[in-house]
Structure formats: structure tokens, C-alpha cells
Amino acid sequence: MAETVPLPQAKPNVGAKTDKPIATPLPQPATTAPLPSADAINPDRFGAKPSDSAYGAFQRGLYKTAYNLALARAQNGDPAAQTLVAEILSRGLGMPVNAAEAAKWYALAAEQGVPDSQFQYALMLLDGRYVKKDEKGAYALMQAAAEAGNRLAQFNFAQLLVQQDPGDAGIAKAVSYYQRAAATGLADAQYAMAQVYANGVGGKPRDDVQARGLLAQAARQNYDTAQIDLAAWMIEGRGGARDLKSGFGWMKQAAEGGNVAAQNRLAKLYMGGIGTDPDPILAGAWYVVARRAGLIDPQMDDFLQGLTDDQTKQALQKANRLP
């Protein structure tokens, strides 16, 4: 399944509001990773490798065959086969998606202690669309999967702890789970820990150097919010040496990835010649892109109005070719 979390996104809602510094309240924003290809799935996710024939068919993309081979074992109580069947049904591999049926198999495998099934079924219990909503049951399963080392469960369980207790006490309970998930390389958790150190919360002292390092780790995984924050920190010289050129590069990467706040900020960097040569045409173009997405910045509106007719024409032409 995709590396998704059930809690609400906390990324900037630009709408028709002015661009403001990215706030960093906990809980952290969460990314939605694309579905992994079937051949990239680690068999350890299933709790144990399913029968070689079923898993081999799955790896070769013979999903209907894999389903048929795994189903017999699943019906006989094999938790690895139950998880494989659930995986095929939940993702619609070789057959229509059947989330309700997948939930049944995830539940059976979860009862037998398969961490991935515990995590997936906990998400379904929180969602309540295909099974009866059960936050208490979801909490218990998510914690069990987290303790078993499932990094997505660790991050999500931390989110649940913060959601239940938004204060510093909740963050303090969540920190160990964020930390463990961050150590596995999960960008969401790396960004969460960056915020913890940046704000000095959850029992952790403020440590801008540590926070900047974690922002860099998440940014390298194309986590756009981390890219924006890292760019700002590099430009300000927070948590390390001031590096205008690198800061500009990270902001540009986030902007090219479609982050509207980054597009507006990149426009300002071009306008002021920060980390790059001043370029009013590109400044205007990137702001036009951001404005078309709904972000309104009075400062940049004034800048755009100050361009000559020829500059405005060039900016619009460039904007039409930008992401």
C-alpha cells in the first residue's frame, strides 16, 4: 500500500490568502507517497514469506494466479497468505478493488500479529468506510504495529498521540515514535523531528543544527515542505552557515515540484537577486504561476504592476512554460 497517513494534511493552505512564513505547529504535515510497484514490495511486510509459488507469481505480475494460490493458504489460516490476498484486493491488482474484502483478510492477519496488516487494518478502522469505525481498536493495533517496528505505524501512532493531546505532553509521548521512524529514513518523521528540535518541544532542547540536518534529509527525499524550510534556513543562516545559492536551489526545486508557496518565494528570490542574479522576468513569471493557483501576495502584485509592458509580456510567456 502507499505510504499514507490518515490524519489531515497540514501543508499551507494558500487559497486566496497572502503568503506568510510557513508555520510549524505539531502535528506535522504528511506526505502521500505513490503506490510502490509490486516488485518493490519487501516480503517481510507479509509477516513471513508466503508460499513461494504465490509470492513468485505476485512478483512476476501474475496477480490473479498469486491470488488463487494464496487464497487457499489464507483460508487455512496462513497470516502471510492472508496479508498477500488483502494486498492484492486493496490495490486492485489483476482484479477490481475490493476494500471491504481486503479488510476482512487484513483483520485476520492482524489478529495473528502481522505488523503490516495491523497497520493497514488500523487505518481502515480510523477511516470507517469499509469497516465499522473503531478509534480505540485502531489505536491498539497501530501501537502494536509501531512496537513491532513498522515505520509507518510509528509515525501514525505518534500523530495519534499528538492528536489526542495537542500540548507538549502529547508531543513528548510521540517523540520516541517519531525518532524511530525518522531513523528508518521516513521523510514525514524526519520533518516531524526537525520541528521538534526547531521548537524545543517534547522534552527535547532546541537544536537548530540537528533540525537543519533532519530538514536536509527530508528535503533530499523530495519532501517539499522540508525543502522550503531548508531553503529559508540556509538563506537566514539558521542552524549552519549561510548559503544563499543552495537555499535558492532548494526553493527552486520545491517550486518546480508544484508547491505554490515555494513558487511565490522563488519569485521573491529572483526579484531580490538572492542566491541568483536578479531577474524581473522570472520573478514575474513565477508569481504569475503562484497567483494562478490562488495565492495573492500584495508585495508581488505591486512588483508585477511595476513591470513594463514588454517585461509583463515576457513574464506571461515564461509562466506559460513553467510547471
PDB file of C-alpha atoms in Angstrom, residues 63-68 85 88-98:
ATOM      1  CA  TYR A  63      -1.695 -11.271  -9.672  1.00  0.00           C
ATOM      2  CA  LYS A  64      -4.735 -13.428 -10.389  1.00  0.00           C
ATOM      3  CA  THR A  65      -2.573 -16.543 -10.140  1.00  0.00           C
ATOM      4  CA  ALA A  66      -0.976 -15.241  -6.947  1.00  0.00           C
ATOM      5  CA  TYR A  67      -4.414 -14.546  -5.517  1.00  0.00           C
ATOM      6  CA  ASN A  68      -5.703 -18.024  -6.294  1.00  0.00           C
ATOM      7  CA  VAL A  85      -4.578 -11.641  -0.510  1.00  0.00           C
ATOM      8  CA  ILE A  88      -3.998  -7.745  -3.973  1.00  0.00           C
ATOM      9  CA  LEU A  89      -7.620  -6.892  -3.187  1.00  0.00           C
ATOM     10  CA  SER A  90      -6.908  -3.489  -1.650  1.00  0.00           C
ATOM     11  CA  ARG A  91      -4.834  -2.363  -4.614  1.00  0.00           C
ATOM     12  CA  GLY A  92      -6.940  -3.962  -7.319  1.00  0.00           C
ATOM     13  CA  LEU A  93      -4.048  -5.964  -8.755  1.00  0.00           C
ATOM     14  CA  GLY A  94      -5.376  -8.165 -11.537  1.00  0.00           C
ATOM     15  CA  MET A  95      -8.946  -7.689 -10.337  1.00  0.00           C
ATOM     16  CA  PRO A  96     -11.269  -4.887  -9.233  1.00  0.00           C
ATOM     17  CA  VAL A  97     -10.508  -3.198  -5.938  1.00  0.00           C
ATOM     18  CA  ASN A  98     -12.455  -4.788  -3.094  1.00  0.00           C
TER      19      ASN A  98
END
